[in-house]
Amino acid sequence: MLNTATKSEAPGTEQELTDGFHLVIDALKLNGINTIYNVPGIPITDLGRMAQAAGIRVISFRHEQNAGYAAGIAGYLTKKPGVCLTVSAPGFLNGLTALAHATTNCYPMILVSGSSEREIVDLQQGDYEEMDQLAIAKPLCKAAYRVLHAQDIGIGFARAIRAAVSGRPGGVYLDLPAKLFGQVMNAEAGQKSLVKVIDAAPAQIPSPASVKRALDVLKSAKRPLIILGKGAAYAQADEEIKSFVEKSGVPFLPMSMAKGLLPDTHPQCAGAARSTVLKDSDVVMLIGARLNWLLSHGKGKSWGDQPKKFIQVDIEPKEMDSNVEIVAPVVGDIGSVVSAFNQAIGAGWTAPAEWTKAVSAKREENVAKMAPKLMNNKSPMDYHGALGVLKNVIKDHPEAILVNEGANTLDLARGVIDMYRPRKRLDVGTWGVMGIGMGQAIAAALETGHPVLAVEGDSAFGFSGMEVETICRYNLPICVVIFNNDGIYRGTDVNGANSDPATTVFVKGARYDKMMEAFGGVGVNATSPDELKRAVNEAMASRKPTVINAVIDPAAGSESGRIGNLNPQSVLQKKK
Ligand SMILES: CC(C)(COP(=O)(O)OP(=O)(O)OC[C@H]1O[C@@H](n2cnc3c(N)ncnc32)[C@H](O)[C@@H]1OP(=O)(O)O)[C@@H](O)C(=O)NCCC(=O)NCCSC=O
């Protein structure tokens, strides 16, 4: 149906008219984009209202960064670009962090920002919220476009959608100057100008030679390893990947957000034997995982002295040889590549039993070592006591989505909480950024309809805490558990220089649960694993918005040293 704005009133020339507002909405709907994550304001307030009236779900946040993180993760979960809508200059800049984050993490997202008048901006005459947003966005995203004329809105959105999802997905910026919304044109011509994007992310079939080369190298291995990254989870080729891993019998190591692609309890999962498999493997096949800092760049101490051969599967040719030599690059989309592997691998080859048994033994040993720690009932809690409870919650609710951020809260939850299904663990991603929590939780609840358990460090939660109001407003089934140890890493630091608090501590005994009560949600203060268990189980059953202030011993936790050389100490500090 034509989404018409009005009729022209000139006698004898009556015609259906449309305008920029309506064409933007029509372009989104035509391309199946039915949710916008936004913060209203000049000049896009009416766009949000009209989109809502036209049947698009418009979710209003309290800060653009959180709306942006929501859009990015919506893109990851759905393989359609998540749309974030912001006001000009400051709102745009707030959203830009999330756009850059989406690009780094390969999440398809479009940041749509209203902007001020080109004529005034270009002459720098001081327009309201004047800024050359296109120029600023360009280096931080995969593509950036500006639409100046209503008849180009269709093309503008088509380009943005295709750029966001094709090849390696990422963030796209779309600049819509305020004047565009009010531009009027003939409604029929307007509809004709819209573009439905066909096959937005075409399959990229790998060359048969690259598939053969990869399998030849894999089969030559004595101690093979498959590393699954979040690119593999994004691909939604779950059955193909499972089939390939199981046919080959190769131990697999899931990166954080690939956990659950195959269950962490799968007999081939090497998550709990990470150091062993990185050090001792001789052939490593990376599927949708990059050799960045999270994998120590494929070299150095973590990778041991064994010579390694790397096979890499990625949609982006430039990823190959980025850190070490890739002896068998396979360029293609992960679904197509793994399907080709499944056809070509044939029967008769599986990973050598000596190796798979050694990996299993190490894994069992580490799991057994961890088990008693998870059962302690200390009050105040330590991390393991609290996480032992949450591990069982996810076991009982494998459909639930786990959002996770923090320092200790992130590092320990990653190891402790087993995941059972694909794309159920959403965390800080490639940058290890704090602040994704509430945005990702909100989008996960909305896009999937499943309950969300957000496990948050107290510091991490602070970056997006105001969105608990958004959670209550939309009555979302989100249970936020805040690991409150009064500070960053620990809550025990003391400032010896003056009366200011130490840089890493927060107000002692803060009650984050009260924040939720302020907006009509459920707030619980949990001081023991038993109390925590009761509160989380209640939240999962009731699906009511809940914040649980989980009181953690302020002395528990340690500085994020795991990041190794990214945490350098100066010579002076070391001498002390
Ligand atoms: C780079 C990393 C993937 C590397 O982590 P590692 O600590 O080396 O590995 P992890 O996978 O976390 O595993 C740690 C150890 O736990 C073991 N492990 C893992 N799972 C289990 C289970 N279920 N049971 C028992 N043991 C387990 C695993 O084998 C390792 O032991 P061994 O095999 O014995 O080694 C990670 O540090 C990471 O993702 N960091 C991101 C941090 C981040 O983004 N921080 C945000 C900034 S915080 C702001 O300050």
XYZ file of C-alpha atoms and ligand atoms in Angstrom:
626
model
C 0.000 0.000 0.000
C 1.194 3.490 -0.749
C 2.362 5.238 2.361
C 1.149 8.612 1.218
C 1.696 11.862 2.993
C -0.979 14.086 1.593
C -2.681 15.268 -1.563
C -1.566 18.379 -3.366
C -4.196 21.032 -3.223
C -3.640 22.962 -6.447
C -6.919 22.842 -8.367
C -6.820 20.534 -11.356
C -3.427 19.066 -10.411
C -4.484 16.858 -7.545
C -2.022 14.019 -7.047
C -0.947 11.691 -4.269
C 2.186 12.988 -2.605
C 4.739 11.443 -0.363
C 7.690 12.853 1.551
C 11.082 11.938 2.931
C 9.670 10.640 6.221
C 7.342 8.211 4.471
C 9.926 7.078 1.943
C 12.422 6.209 4.689
C 9.767 4.130 6.420
C 8.716 2.476 3.162
C 12.326 1.671 2.285
C 12.821 -0.065 5.647
C 9.578 -2.011 5.440
C 10.189 -3.068 1.857
C 13.446 -4.627 3.028
C 11.964 -6.434 5.988
C 13.482 -4.170 8.622
C 10.843 -4.067 11.300
C 12.690 -2.740 14.336
C 14.485 0.548 14.962
C 16.614 1.169 18.054
C 16.504 4.867 18.701
C 16.760 7.922 20.919
C 14.287 10.614 19.799
C 15.176 14.261 19.254
C 15.720 16.871 16.551
C 15.380 16.139 13.634
C 14.197 12.520 13.863
C 11.456 12.593 16.520
C 8.667 12.540 13.972
C 10.376 9.829 11.967
C 10.239 7.577 15.037
C 6.592 8.422 15.682
C 5.593 7.855 12.064
C 7.571 4.612 11.825
C 5.781 3.343 14.907
C 2.425 4.369 13.437
C 3.350 2.487 10.268
C 3.912 -0.757 12.187
C 7.682 -0.675 12.716
C 8.782 -1.504 16.254
C 10.572 1.609 17.509
C 12.424 1.013 20.757
C 13.505 4.182 22.527
C 16.613 4.073 24.689
C 18.064 6.489 27.211
C 21.432 6.839 25.454
C 22.406 6.335 21.817
C 25.375 4.139 22.604
C 23.066 1.552 24.122
C 20.645 1.803 21.211
C 23.654 1.265 18.926
C 24.886 -1.785 20.813
C 21.344 -3.147 20.604
C 21.258 -2.619 16.833
C 24.663 -4.252 16.370
C 23.777 -7.385 18.276
C 20.372 -7.538 16.587
C 22.321 -7.696 13.320
C 24.494 -10.498 14.676
C 21.475 -12.503 15.803
C 19.352 -12.048 12.683
C 21.841 -11.566 9.792
C 19.800 -8.481 8.860
C 21.208 -5.021 9.540
C 20.185 -3.708 12.934
C 19.119 -0.065 12.610
C 20.006 2.608 15.132
C 18.421 6.029 14.709
C 19.946 9.109 16.324
C 19.777 12.868 16.350
C 22.568 14.947 14.879
C 26.084 15.723 16.202
C 26.159 14.599 19.872
C 23.577 11.849 19.392
C 25.397 10.745 16.255
C 28.711 10.699 18.120
C 27.178 8.670 20.943
C 25.989 6.127 18.397
C 29.302 6.108 16.575
C 31.116 4.074 19.239
C 28.581 1.315 18.715
C 28.945 1.601 14.932
C 32.719 1.208 15.167
C 32.189 -1.681 17.582
C 29.822 -3.346 15.086
C 32.377 -2.930 12.314
C 35.185 -4.395 14.421
C 32.991 -7.314 15.424
C 31.568 -7.837 11.908
C 27.965 -7.213 12.981
C 25.709 -5.804 10.259
C 24.349 -2.499 11.475
C 23.192 0.804 10.008
C 23.511 3.996 12.005
C 20.954 6.424 10.600
C 21.465 9.937 11.894
C 19.640 13.125 11.194
C 22.021 15.969 10.378
C 21.918 19.710 9.980
C 21.700 21.696 6.765
C 24.469 21.000 4.246
C 24.646 24.573 3.005
C 25.227 25.887 6.508
C 27.493 23.060 7.668
C 29.751 23.337 4.638
C 30.165 27.081 5.155
C 30.529 26.470 8.897
C 27.931 29.081 9.713
C 26.950 27.572 13.033
C 23.800 25.554 12.418
C 22.051 23.751 15.278
C 24.266 20.754 16.104
C 26.490 21.498 13.144
C 28.879 18.736 12.177
C 30.138 17.057 9.027
C 28.929 13.679 10.244
C 29.625 11.818 7.015
C 33.307 12.715 7.079
C 33.615 11.737 10.721
C 31.840 8.398 10.302
C 33.742 7.311 7.189
C 36.947 5.984 8.742
C 35.033 4.196 11.492
C 32.728 2.011 9.449
C 32.532 -0.193 6.404
C 30.676 2.340 4.248
C 29.077 5.753 4.687
C 26.464 7.438 2.514
C 24.456 10.660 2.523
C 21.068 11.083 0.884
C 20.234 14.602 -0.272
C 17.106 14.038 -2.352
C 13.894 12.181 -1.534
C 14.054 10.253 -4.807
C 17.412 8.781 -3.686
C 16.172 7.393 -0.369
C 15.485 3.983 -1.910
C 18.971 3.732 -3.373
C 20.540 5.075 -0.173
C 18.950 2.376 1.966
C 19.670 -0.335 -0.603
C 23.345 0.575 -0.613
C 23.462 0.685 3.165
C 21.745 -2.692 3.565
C 23.930 -4.425 1.021
C 27.118 -2.920 2.402
C 26.213 -3.974 5.941
C 25.497 -7.649 5.262
C 27.477 -8.668 2.182
C 30.987 -10.093 2.375
C 32.349 -9.465 5.853
C 29.450 -7.767 7.635
C 29.940 -4.471 9.412
C 28.656 -1.057 10.302
C 27.308 1.434 7.763
C 26.530 5.077 8.324
C 23.593 6.753 6.575
C 23.379 10.521 6.835
C 19.923 12.042 6.433
C 19.913 15.855 6.552
C 16.854 17.342 8.268
C 15.584 18.934 5.051
C 15.288 15.557 3.355
C 12.418 14.442 5.580
C 10.218 17.316 4.470
C 10.914 16.974 0.741
C 7.719 16.184 -1.116
C 7.363 14.184 -4.319
C 4.776 12.325 -6.336
C 3.803 9.239 -4.358
C 3.877 6.821 -7.265
C 7.279 8.022 -8.410
C 8.416 7.768 -4.809
C 7.351 4.126 -4.589
C 9.048 3.377 -7.876
C 12.269 4.846 -6.527
C 12.408 2.319 -3.686
C 14.697 -0.689 -4.014
C 14.142 -4.144 -2.582
C 17.576 -5.599 -2.079
C 17.769 -9.016 -3.718
C 20.211 -11.548 -2.288
C 21.872 -9.011 -0.013
C 24.614 -11.392 1.130
C 25.266 -13.732 -1.784
C 26.880 -17.070 -1.013
C 30.605 -16.988 -1.638
C 31.565 -20.437 -2.787
C 35.158 -21.479 -2.061
C 37.347 -22.765 -4.850
C 37.503 -26.583 -4.931
C 41.320 -26.371 -4.907
C 41.308 -24.407 -1.649
C 38.934 -26.931 -0.071
C 41.143 -29.847 -1.109
C 44.290 -28.090 0.122
C 42.695 -27.430 3.509
C 41.520 -31.000 3.982
C 44.881 -32.407 2.860
C 46.624 -30.312 5.510
C 44.070 -31.289 8.151
C 44.454 -34.969 7.369
C 48.233 -34.720 7.629
C 47.887 -33.687 11.280
C 48.832 -35.756 14.280
C 47.291 -33.265 16.705
C 44.645 -31.227 14.872
C 42.519 -28.504 16.420
C 39.484 -26.601 15.131
C 38.915 -23.106 16.516
C 35.385 -21.794 16.083
C 34.930 -18.026 16.162
C 31.849 -15.870 16.306
C 31.968 -15.677 12.499
C 31.055 -19.368 12.552
C 28.185 -18.668 14.928
C 27.007 -15.731 12.786
C 26.871 -17.949 9.687
C 23.885 -19.905 11.056
C 25.350 -23.030 9.465
C 24.989 -24.881 12.745
C 24.187 -28.343 11.392
C 26.941 -28.260 8.766
C 29.498 -27.201 11.353
C 28.396 -29.829 13.858
C 28.481 -32.491 11.188
C 31.994 -31.517 10.071
C 33.384 -31.386 13.592
C 31.850 -34.746 14.464
C 32.843 -36.448 11.206
C 36.433 -35.313 11.635
C 36.592 -36.125 15.354
C 38.893 -33.099 15.777
C 38.852 -31.371 19.189
C 37.300 -27.912 18.911
C 37.946 -24.762 20.890
C 35.094 -22.258 20.858
C 35.940 -18.594 21.119
C 33.806 -16.789 23.645
C 30.763 -16.041 21.475
C 31.067 -19.340 19.586
C 30.379 -21.231 22.793
C 27.263 -23.326 22.334
C 27.656 -23.728 18.558
C 28.285 -27.249 19.715
C 27.543 -27.716 23.424
C 30.424 -26.990 25.780
C 29.701 -30.447 27.226
C 30.337 -32.115 23.842
C 33.002 -34.832 24.139
C 35.194 -33.062 21.547
C 35.021 -29.643 23.237
C 38.484 -28.499 24.298
C 37.365 -25.294 26.028
C 38.525 -26.571 29.384
C 41.886 -27.641 27.946
C 42.675 -24.390 26.201
C 46.362 -24.053 27.042
C 47.038 -27.672 26.155
C 45.435 -27.588 22.736
C 46.989 -24.278 21.754
C 50.450 -25.449 22.766
C 50.402 -29.032 21.583
C 48.383 -28.933 18.359
C 50.272 -29.239 15.067
C 47.506 -28.191 12.634
C 44.963 -25.537 13.531
C 41.874 -24.867 11.442
C 40.331 -21.472 12.149
C 36.674 -21.220 11.184
C 35.359 -17.665 11.453
C 37.981 -16.859 14.076
C 40.690 -14.248 13.621
C 44.241 -14.532 14.899
C 43.991 -11.300 16.864
C 44.931 -10.580 20.489
C 42.302 -13.022 21.747
C 44.400 -15.780 20.205
C 47.746 -14.151 21.025
C 48.200 -13.447 17.290
C 48.906 -17.124 16.626
C 52.390 -17.009 18.097
C 54.415 -16.708 21.268
C 54.233 -18.475 24.597
C 50.565 -19.505 24.440
C 51.208 -21.401 21.232
C 54.234 -23.357 22.548
C 57.257 -24.587 20.639
C 55.521 -27.075 18.346
C 55.677 -25.950 14.721
C 52.120 -25.174 13.577
C 50.303 -25.154 10.298
C 47.270 -22.906 10.073
C 44.235 -23.422 7.876
C 41.898 -20.437 7.837
C 38.296 -20.161 6.706
C 37.089 -16.595 6.315
C 34.914 -14.582 3.966
C 37.522 -11.821 3.841
C 40.625 -12.634 1.762
C 42.647 -9.907 3.497
C 42.328 -11.789 6.782
C 44.764 -14.424 5.538
C 48.403 -14.099 6.677
C 47.453 -11.160 8.905
C 49.559 -12.440 11.797
C 51.184 -15.694 10.730
C 51.494 -17.677 7.540
C 48.276 -19.425 6.538
C 49.258 -22.561 4.609
C 45.691 -23.309 3.547
C 43.492 -20.235 3.120
C 39.873 -20.926 2.215
C 37.930 -17.854 1.208
C 34.182 -18.131 1.210
C 31.138 -17.825 3.401
C 31.333 -20.259 6.261
C 28.171 -22.167 5.409
C 29.383 -22.837 1.859
C 32.919 -23.718 2.952
C 31.926 -26.136 5.686
C 29.350 -27.733 3.431
C 32.120 -28.237 0.832
C 34.321 -29.739 3.564
C 31.553 -32.141 4.489
C 31.205 -33.299 0.904
C 34.925 -33.631 0.322
C 36.177 -35.105 3.577
C 34.817 -38.582 2.844
C 34.768 -41.392 5.326
C 37.722 -43.076 6.902
C 39.701 -40.195 8.379
C 39.361 -39.055 11.949
C 41.696 -37.260 14.296
C 44.278 -39.628 15.853
C 42.903 -41.241 19.011
C 46.096 -40.711 21.013
C 45.596 -36.958 20.674
C 41.854 -36.850 21.288
C 42.269 -38.991 24.405
C 45.006 -36.710 25.742
C 42.773 -33.644 25.200
C 39.812 -35.339 26.915
C 41.954 -36.318 29.876
C 43.196 -32.737 30.330
C 39.681 -31.440 30.032
C 38.334 -33.860 32.636
C 41.171 -32.903 34.951
C 40.415 -29.159 34.683
C 36.674 -29.657 35.045
C 37.176 -31.823 38.127
C 39.503 -29.189 39.643
C 36.893 -26.495 39.113
C 33.868 -28.460 40.391
C 34.311 -28.094 44.182
C 34.927 -24.342 43.887
C 31.533 -23.938 42.226
C 29.702 -25.550 45.101
C 30.855 -23.297 47.939
C 28.117 -21.479 49.803
C 30.217 -18.603 51.215
C 28.586 -15.336 52.207
C 29.537 -12.799 50.960
C 29.974 -14.810 47.824
C 33.116 -15.370 45.831
C 32.949 -15.477 42.038
C 32.921 -19.245 41.796
C 30.127 -19.712 44.351
C 27.905 -17.250 42.482
C 28.826 -18.568 39.039
C 28.162 -22.160 40.114
C 24.533 -21.103 40.617
C 24.306 -19.372 37.235
C 25.909 -22.329 35.457
C 22.968 -24.449 36.620
C 20.441 -21.792 35.588
C 21.703 -21.921 31.997
C 21.785 -25.727 32.130
C 18.105 -25.667 33.103
C 17.275 -22.928 30.560
C 19.452 -23.637 27.511
C 17.202 -21.397 25.408
C 18.061 -18.376 27.555
C 20.535 -15.812 26.259
C 23.521 -15.004 28.403
C 24.874 -11.469 28.158
C 28.188 -11.071 29.930
C 30.588 -8.225 30.633
C 33.023 -7.151 33.307
C 36.591 -8.040 34.175
C 36.611 -11.003 36.577
C 32.882 -11.415 35.991
C 33.562 -11.864 32.285
C 36.714 -13.958 32.464
C 35.387 -16.397 35.039
C 31.836 -16.647 33.670
C 33.267 -17.505 30.246
C 34.974 -20.577 31.656
C 32.374 -21.620 34.214
C 29.043 -21.236 32.408
C 28.566 -23.937 29.784
C 26.525 -22.993 26.755
C 24.382 -25.510 24.924
C 22.963 -23.738 21.895
C 24.338 -21.437 19.178
C 24.332 -17.632 19.553
C 23.204 -17.739 23.161
C 26.307 -16.100 24.587
C 26.666 -12.396 23.786
C 29.585 -10.581 25.314
C 32.120 -7.819 24.951
C 33.489 -9.064 21.634
C 36.684 -8.136 19.869
C 37.393 -4.941 21.761
C 36.600 -6.285 25.220
C 34.466 -3.159 25.571
C 32.502 -2.360 28.720
C 28.987 -0.984 28.236
C 27.373 -3.481 25.874
C 25.281 -5.040 28.653
C 21.816 -3.518 28.702
C 21.729 -2.673 24.977
C 22.565 -6.246 24.021
C 20.202 -7.670 26.628
C 17.293 -5.568 25.332
C 17.890 -6.487 21.683
C 18.358 -10.158 22.552
C 15.026 -10.257 24.405
C 13.209 -8.410 21.623
C 14.711 -10.261 18.684
C 14.447 -13.772 20.109
C 11.588 -13.677 22.626
C 13.739 -15.771 24.957
C 14.610 -14.823 28.532
C 17.934 -13.067 29.016
C 20.350 -13.486 31.890
C 22.775 -10.551 31.968
C 25.789 -11.268 34.167
C 27.455 -7.944 34.837
C 30.397 -6.640 36.768
C 29.369 -3.643 38.893
C 31.636 -1.371 36.876
C 30.479 -2.727 33.516
C 26.811 -2.327 34.463
C 27.381 1.335 35.237
C 27.994 2.148 31.585
C 24.441 1.273 30.567
C 22.617 1.048 33.908
C 20.003 3.677 33.116
C 18.531 1.335 30.528
C 16.892 -0.643 33.345
C 14.117 1.890 32.868
C 13.900 0.825 29.202
C 13.742 -2.819 30.298
C 10.821 -2.008 32.618
C 9.081 0.213 30.062
C 8.973 -2.603 27.510
C 8.446 -5.218 30.239
C 11.236 -7.431 28.938
C 12.166 -10.857 30.377
C 15.625 -9.754 31.460
C 17.286 -10.748 34.707
C 20.383 -8.679 35.437
C 22.770 -10.123 37.995
C 25.299 -7.555 39.165
C 28.443 -8.978 40.714
C 28.946 -6.231 43.244
C 32.357 -6.283 44.857
C 32.418 -2.512 45.418
C 34.814 -1.678 42.622
C 36.798 -2.401 39.503
C 38.683 -5.714 39.811
C 38.331 -5.479 43.619
C 36.718 -3.039 46.014
C 39.603 -2.878 48.445
C 42.054 -0.400 46.936
C 43.062 2.499 49.190
C 44.317 5.893 48.083
C 47.340 6.793 50.191
C 47.777 10.285 48.745
C 44.704 12.229 49.898
C 41.140 11.730 51.082
C 39.718 10.924 47.635
C 38.584 7.342 47.103
C 41.029 5.090 45.239
C 40.536 5.186 41.479
C 39.107 1.690 41.301
C 36.575 1.722 44.141
C 32.852 2.533 44.226
C 30.437 3.350 47.044
C 30.642 0.467 49.511
C 27.561 -1.679 49.907
C 25.731 -0.035 46.979
C 22.273 -1.475 46.298
C 21.813 -1.733 42.533
C 18.576 -3.667 43.081
C 16.946 -0.428 44.268
C 17.477 1.073 40.802
C 15.152 -1.537 39.349
C 12.547 -1.019 42.048
C 12.460 2.680 41.161
C 10.955 1.750 37.793
C 8.571 -0.950 38.972
C 10.781 -3.984 38.300
C 11.852 -6.610 40.805
C 14.948 -5.868 42.881
C 16.674 -8.473 45.060
C 19.729 -8.208 47.287
C 21.391 -11.638 47.322
C 24.149 -12.287 49.822
C 24.624 -16.048 49.407
C 24.529 -18.581 46.558
C 21.255 -19.944 47.961
C 19.620 -16.524 47.858
C 21.008 -15.898 44.393
C 19.653 -19.219 43.150
C 16.186 -18.497 44.492
C 16.076 -15.012 42.988
C 17.317 -16.012 39.515
C 15.006 -19.000 39.316
C 12.095 -16.779 40.230
C 13.043 -14.255 37.570
C 13.377 -16.929 34.897
C 9.977 -18.354 35.804
C 8.141 -15.017 36.071
C 9.935 -13.319 33.117
C 9.645 -10.076 35.095
C 12.344 -7.407 34.705
C 14.710 -8.102 37.588
C 17.964 -6.751 38.973
C 19.800 -8.884 41.510
C 22.513 -7.193 43.505
C 24.826 -10.170 44.103
C 27.061 -9.227 47.007
C 30.575 -10.438 46.229
C 33.473 -10.279 48.666
C 35.271 -6.980 47.860
C 38.579 -8.807 48.194
C 37.575 -11.422 45.614
C 38.800 -10.918 42.084
C 42.049 -9.895 40.525
C 43.372 -7.334 38.108
C 42.685 -8.267 34.453
C 46.189 -9.618 33.948
C 45.040 -12.160 31.404
C 45.422 -9.615 28.679
C 49.160 -10.094 29.180
C 51.273 -7.579 27.324
C 48.300 -5.221 27.026
C 48.698 -4.475 30.725
C 52.261 -3.173 30.780
C 53.935 -2.075 33.963
C 56.538 0.641 33.858
C 60.069 -0.054 34.968
C 59.444 2.196 37.999
C 56.357 0.219 39.050
C 58.234 -3.056 38.745
C 61.093 -1.777 40.951
C 58.712 -0.922 43.795
C 42.046 -13.964 25.431
C 41.243 -15.013 26.147
C 40.284 -15.722 25.189
C 42.159 -16.002 26.776
O 41.649 -16.503 27.937
P 42.305 -17.575 28.837
O 42.199 -17.135 30.220
O 43.640 -17.964 28.321
O 41.354 -18.765 28.478
P 39.899 -19.116 28.959
O 39.217 -19.671 27.772
O 39.241 -18.050 29.687
O 40.240 -20.292 29.985
C 40.987 -20.077 31.152
C 41.316 -21.394 31.774
O 40.111 -22.003 32.194
C 40.024 -23.297 31.638
N 38.622 -23.595 31.467
C 37.783 -23.092 30.555
N 36.560 -23.597 30.714
C 36.632 -24.436 31.784
C 35.704 -25.265 32.451
N 34.444 -25.336 32.071
N 36.136 -25.990 33.499
C 37.421 -25.926 33.883
N 38.329 -25.159 33.305
C 37.947 -24.422 32.257
C 40.814 -23.207 30.349
O 41.238 -24.448 29.905
C 41.968 -22.387 30.821
O 42.824 -23.190 31.568
P 44.167 -23.792 30.970
O 43.784 -24.654 29.821
O 44.735 -24.570 32.094
O 44.956 -22.577 30.580
C 40.434 -14.387 27.243
O 41.300 -13.837 28.201
C 39.502 -13.378 26.768
O 38.546 -13.602 26.043
N 39.709 -12.247 27.245
C 38.843 -11.173 26.969
C 38.918 -10.348 28.147
C 38.183 -9.124 27.887
O 37.639 -8.864 26.846
N 38.167 -8.338 28.890
C 37.454 -7.136 28.864
C 38.291 -6.133 29.477
S 38.085 -6.131 31.148
C 38.404 -4.572 31.564
O 39.190 -4.381 32.446
